[in-house]
Coordinates of C-alpha atoms in Angstrom, one line a residue:
M1 CA 15.6 -5.3 -7.5
K2 CA 13.4 -2.3 -8.7
I3 CA 10.1 -3.4 -8.1
R4 CA 9.3 -2.0 -12.2
D5 CA 11.5 -4.8 -13.7
I6 CA 9.1 -7.1 -10.6
L7 CA 5.8 -6.4 -12.6
A8 CA 7.3 -6.0 -15.6
G9 CA 7.8 -10.0 -16.2
G10 CA 4.1 -10.8 -16.6
R11 CA 3.8 -12.9 -13.6
P12 CA 1.4 -12.2 -11.4
T13 CA 3.1 -10.4 -7.4
L14 CA 1.6 -10.4 -4.1
S15 CA 2.6 -8.8 -1.6
F16 CA 2.3 -7.5 1.7
E17 CA 2.5 -4.4 4.5
V18 CA 4.1 -3.9 8.0
F19 CA 4.1 -0.8 9.7
P20 CA 6.3 0.9 12.1
P21 CA 6.0 0.7 15.6
K22 CA 5.1 4.1 17.1
T23 CA 7.6 3.9 19.8
E24 CA 10.8 2.0 20.2
D25 CA 9.6 -0.1 22.9
A26 CA 7.0 -2.0 20.3
Y27 CA 9.5 -2.2 17.3
E28 CA 10.0 -6.0 19.0
S29 CA 7.4 -7.1 17.9
V30 CA 7.1 -5.4 14.8
E31 CA 10.3 -6.8 14.0
H32 CA 9.6 -9.7 14.2
A33 CA 5.9 -9.3 12.1
A34 CA 7.9 -8.8 9.9
A35 CA 10.6 -11.0 9.8
E36 CA 7.7 -13.8 10.0
I37 CA 5.4 -12.1 6.9
A38 CA 9.5 -12.0 4.8
K39 CA 9.6 -15.9 5.5
L40 CA 6.2 -16.7 2.7
K41 CA 8.9 -14.3 0.3
P42 CA 6.1 -12.6 -1.0
D43 CA 7.8 -10.3 -4.1
F44 CA 8.3 -7.0 -1.8
M45 CA 7.5 -5.7 0.9
S46 CA 5.7 -1.6 1.6
V47 CA 7.2 -0.5 5.3
T48 CA 5.1 2.6 5.8
Y49 CA 5.6 5.7 6.7
G50 CA 4.4 8.0 9.9
A51 CA 2.7 11.1 9.9
G52 CA 5.6 13.8 9.8
G53 CA 7.5 11.6 9.6
G54 CA 7.5 10.5 13.0
T55 CA 8.6 7.0 12.7
S56 CA 10.3 7.4 9.2
D57 CA 14.0 6.0 11.1
Y58 CA 11.8 2.5 11.8
T59 CA 10.8 2.8 7.7
V60 CA 14.4 2.5 6.9
Q61 CA 15.3 0.6 9.9
I62 CA 12.9 -2.0 8.7
A63 CA 12.9 -2.3 5.5
S64 CA 16.9 -2.3 5.5
T65 CA 16.3 -6.1 7.7
I66 CA 14.3 -6.9 5.1
Q67 CA 16.5 -6.3 2.2
D68 CA 20.4 -7.7 4.1
V69 CA 18.7 -10.3 6.2
Y70 CA 15.6 -11.7 4.1
K71 CA 16.0 -11.1 1.2
V72 CA 12.9 -9.7 0.0
T73 CA 13.1 -6.4 -2.0
P74 CA 11.4 -3.9 0.3
L75 CA 9.5 -0.6 -0.1
A76 CA 9.8 2.6 1.9
H77 CA 7.0 4.5 2.2
L78 CA 7.6 8.7 2.0
T79 CA 5.3 11.5 2.8
C80 CA 5.4 14.6 1.9
V81 CA 2.7 17.1 3.7
S82 CA 4.2 17.4 7.0
S83 CA 7.8 17.0 6.2
T84 CA 10.7 20.3 5.7
R85 CA 13.2 19.2 2.6
E86 CA 16.1 18.9 3.9
K87 CA 13.8 16.4 5.8
V88 CA 12.6 14.4 2.9
H89 CA 16.6 14.3 1.6
V90 CA 17.6 13.1 4.2
V91 CA 15.5 9.8 5.0
L92 CA 16.2 9.5 0.9
E93 CA 19.9 9.9 1.5
Q94 CA 19.6 6.9 4.4
L95 CA 17.8 4.9 1.5
K96 CA 20.5 5.2 -0.4
E97 CA 22.9 4.5 1.8
R98 CA 21.3 1.2 3.1
G99 CA 20.6 0.1 -1.2
I100 CA 17.4 -0.1 -1.5
E101 CA 15.9 1.5 -5.1
N102 CA 12.5 1.8 -3.9
I103 CA 9.4 3.8 -2.8
L104 CA 6.0 4.4 -2.3
A105 CA 5.8 8.0 -3.3
L106 CA 2.5 9.8 -0.1
R107 CA 1.4 12.9 -0.3
G108 CA 0.1 11.7 4.1
D109 CA -2.4 12.7 6.0
I110 CA -2.6 16.5 7.2
P111 CA -2.5 17.3 10.8
K112 CA -5.7 17.5 12.6
D113 CA -4.5 21.4 14.1
G114 CA -3.5 22.4 10.2
K115 CA 0.0 23.2 10.8
T116 CA 2.2 22.1 7.5
P117 CA 5.4 23.7 6.7
E118 CA 4.1 24.5 2.9
V119 CA 7.3 23.3 0.8
Y120 CA 5.1 20.2 -0.5
H121 CA 1.6 19.6 -0.9
Y122 CA 0.3 18.0 -3.4
A123 CA 2.7 13.1 -4.2
S124 CA 3.7 14.8 -7.1
E125 CA 6.0 17.0 -6.5
L126 CA 7.7 14.2 -3.8
I127 CA 8.1 12.0 -6.9
R128 CA 9.2 15.0 -9.2
E129 CA 11.8 15.9 -5.9
I130 CA 12.3 12.1 -5.5
K131 CA 13.5 11.1 -9.7
S132 CA 16.3 14.3 -9.7
A133 CA 18.0 13.4 -6.3
G134 CA 18.6 9.8 -7.7
D135 CA 17.9 6.6 -9.6
F136 CA 14.8 5.1 -7.7
C137 CA 11.9 2.5 -8.6
I138 CA 8.8 4.9 -7.6
G139 CA 5.5 4.5 -7.2
A140 CA 2.4 6.3 -6.0
A141 CA -1.2 6.0 -4.3
C142 CA -4.5 5.4 -7.0
Y143 CA -8.3 5.3 -5.6
P144 CA -10.5 3.4 -6.8
E145 CA -13.5 5.2 -5.4
G146 CA -11.7 8.9 -5.4
H147 CA -9.3 10.5 -3.0
V148 CA -11.8 11.2 0.3
E149 CA -10.9 14.8 0.0
S150 CA -11.9 15.2 -4.2
A151 CA -13.6 17.0 -5.6
N152 CA -15.5 14.1 -7.7
K153 CA -13.8 10.9 -9.7
S154 CA -12.7 13.3 -12.5
V155 CA -10.6 15.9 -10.6
D156 CA -9.3 12.9 -9.3
M157 CA -8.0 11.5 -12.1
D158 CA -6.8 14.8 -12.8
Y159 CA -3.8 14.3 -9.9
L160 CA -2.9 10.5 -10.8
K161 CA -1.7 11.4 -14.6
Q162 CA -0.1 14.7 -12.7
K163 CA 1.7 11.8 -10.7
V164 CA 2.2 9.6 -13.6
E165 CA 3.6 12.4 -15.8
A166 CA 6.6 13.5 -12.5
G167 CA 7.6 10.2 -13.2
C168 CA 6.0 8.2 -11.4
D169 CA 6.8 3.3 -12.0
F170 CA 3.7 2.1 -10.8
V171 CA 0.8 3.0 -8.3
T172 CA -1.6 0.8 -6.1
T173 CA -5.3 1.0 -4.8
Q174 CA -6.5 1.4 -1.5
M175 CA -8.2 -0.7 0.4
F176 CA -11.7 -2.1 -1.3
F177 CA -14.6 -4.8 -1.2
D178 CA -16.1 -4.8 -4.1
N179 CA -14.5 -5.5 -7.4
S180 CA -16.6 -4.3 -10.5
V181 CA -15.6 -1.3 -8.4
L182 CA -11.2 -1.5 -10.0
Y183 CA -12.8 -2.8 -12.6
S184 CA -14.4 0.2 -13.9
Y185 CA -11.4 2.0 -12.6
L186 CA -9.1 0.2 -14.8
Y187 CA -11.5 1.0 -17.5
R188 CA -11.4 4.5 -16.6
I189 CA -7.7 5.6 -16.5
R190 CA -6.8 3.7 -19.7
E191 CA -9.3 6.1 -21.2
K192 CA -7.4 8.9 -20.0
G193 CA -4.1 7.7 -20.9
I194 CA -2.5 6.5 -17.5
T195 CA -0.9 3.5 -18.5
V196 CA 1.2 2.3 -15.4
P197 CA 0.6 -1.0 -13.3
V198 CA -2.0 -0.7 -11.4
I199 CA -1.7 -3.2 -8.4
A200 CA -4.9 -4.0 -6.4
G201 CA -4.1 -3.4 -2.4
I202 CA -7.0 -6.1 -0.5
M203 CA -7.8 -5.2 2.6
P204 CA -7.9 -9.1 5.0
V205 CA -10.9 -7.5 8.0
T206 CA -10.0 -9.2 10.7
N207 CA -12.0 -8.0 13.0
A208 CA -15.8 -5.8 12.9
G209 CA -13.4 -3.4 15.1
Q210 CA -11.6 -2.3 11.1
I211 CA -15.4 -1.1 9.5
K212 CA -15.0 1.8 11.8
R213 CA -12.3 3.0 11.5
I214 CA -12.6 2.4 7.5
T215 CA -15.1 3.9 6.7
Q216 CA -13.7 7.1 8.5
M217 CA -10.4 6.8 6.7
S218 CA -11.6 5.8 3.0
G219 CA -15.1 5.8 2.6
S220 CA -14.7 2.4 0.7
Y221 CA -18.0 0.8 -0.6
L222 CA -19.0 -2.0 1.1
P223 CA -20.9 -4.3 -0.8
S224 CA -24.0 -6.2 0.8
R225 CA -21.9 -9.6 0.8
F226 CA -19.7 -8.2 2.6
L227 CA -21.9 -6.4 5.2
S228 CA -23.4 -9.6 5.7
L229 CA -20.3 -11.6 6.4
V230 CA -19.7 -9.2 9.4
D231 CA -23.3 -8.9 10.9
K232 CA -23.4 -12.7 11.2
F233 CA -19.7 -12.7 12.3
G234 CA -18.2 -10.3 13.8
D235 CA -19.5 -10.9 17.7
K236 CA -17.1 -14.0 16.9
P237 CA -13.2 -13.4 16.5
A238 CA -11.8 -16.6 15.7
A239 CA -15.1 -16.7 13.2
M240 CA -14.6 -13.5 10.9
K241 CA -11.5 -13.3 11.1
Q242 CA -12.0 -17.3 8.7
A243 CA -14.3 -15.2 6.9
G244 CA -12.7 -11.6 6.3
I245 CA -9.4 -13.9 5.1
A246 CA -12.4 -15.8 2.6
Y247 CA -13.6 -12.5 2.1
A248 CA -9.6 -11.5 0.3
T249 CA -8.9 -14.2 -0.6
D250 CA -12.3 -14.3 -2.6
Q251 CA -11.6 -10.5 -3.9
I252 CA -7.6 -11.7 -4.9
I253 CA -9.2 -14.5 -6.9
D254 CA -11.2 -12.9 -9.5
L255 CA -9.2 -10.5 -9.7
L256 CA -6.4 -12.6 -10.7
A257 CA -8.8 -14.5 -12.7
N258 CA -9.3 -11.7 -14.2
G259 CA -5.8 -10.9 -16.0
V260 CA -4.7 -8.9 -12.7
K261 CA -1.5 -9.4 -12.2
G262 CA -0.5 -7.5 -8.5
I263 CA -2.0 -7.7 -5.2
H264 CA -0.9 -6.1 -2.6
V265 CA -1.7 -7.2 0.7
Y266 CA -2.6 -5.1 3.8
S267 CA -1.5 -7.4 6.0
M268 CA -1.3 -5.2 9.3
N269 CA 1.7 -6.7 10.7
K270 CA 0.0 -10.3 11.1
P271 CA 2.3 -13.5 10.1
D272 CA -0.1 -15.6 9.9
V273 CA -3.6 -13.4 7.8
A274 CA -0.6 -12.9 5.8
A275 CA 0.8 -16.7 5.8
K276 CA -3.1 -18.2 5.6
I277 CA -3.5 -16.0 2.2
K278 CA -0.2 -17.6 0.6
E279 CA -1.2 -20.3 1.5
N280 CA -5.0 -20.6 -0.1
L281 CA -3.1 -18.9 -3.7
S282 CA 0.3 -21.6 -3.7
E283 CA -0.8 -22.6 -6.6
I284 CA -3.1 -19.6 -8.5
I285 CA -0.8 -17.1 -8.1
T286 CA 2.0 -19.6 -10.0
C287 CA -0.5 -19.4 -13.6
G288 CA 0.4 -16.8 -15.3

């Protein structure tokens, strides 16, 4: 099923992300995590794609298993900046062969050495390529606080508009920890004429070690309420996990109460975290 059709249903949606293993010997544990999350019957599950396409075979394989075995709609990530056109089309053909209809089109991270094939520079180029290759439903990323490489938020929104004009059907936000950031962003992009569905990306922070990675990767604003939580419980693993899930749940409830229909949880291959959030929202998510 195409995600654009799921989103068009008008009811709130809940989805989760999993990421493939970096090595073959870790595949079984990741497959188990994906299976356990799939048992929660989310509206869809996204499967990430390693830098340079290093885990692309695993991405297709896990997405296929999610669809064929667990009957959950998959969203396969696809990055382009480190790929050749031939590699992208190989993956697109694999997805077609397995009946996977949904792709999250991403530029991807620039390698540390800065060397790329110089075929793709922006996600909008990949979106056009996918659009011409078949009847896929295409998602893209958006950045409520601005992409870390963008000169400013206005420029970042121009890039988002290019993605939409290239043919993306919906966008998913980078993680954020202050809902007012998203509400302001939604107002600004609607004013700019961007009307595709926006799915809110939520990251449950279950250990203090994630904070450094989050700030390095995204530069997300961390409100004082969140920082107080980490300061109080960061050295108590069980308490931090419970508090992180509670904080994410509270974010989601506020988003749903304010009319945000799509929630995507970056569950970090942790079925217990995904299950607890689903349980916390068991009645709330059913309210249109």
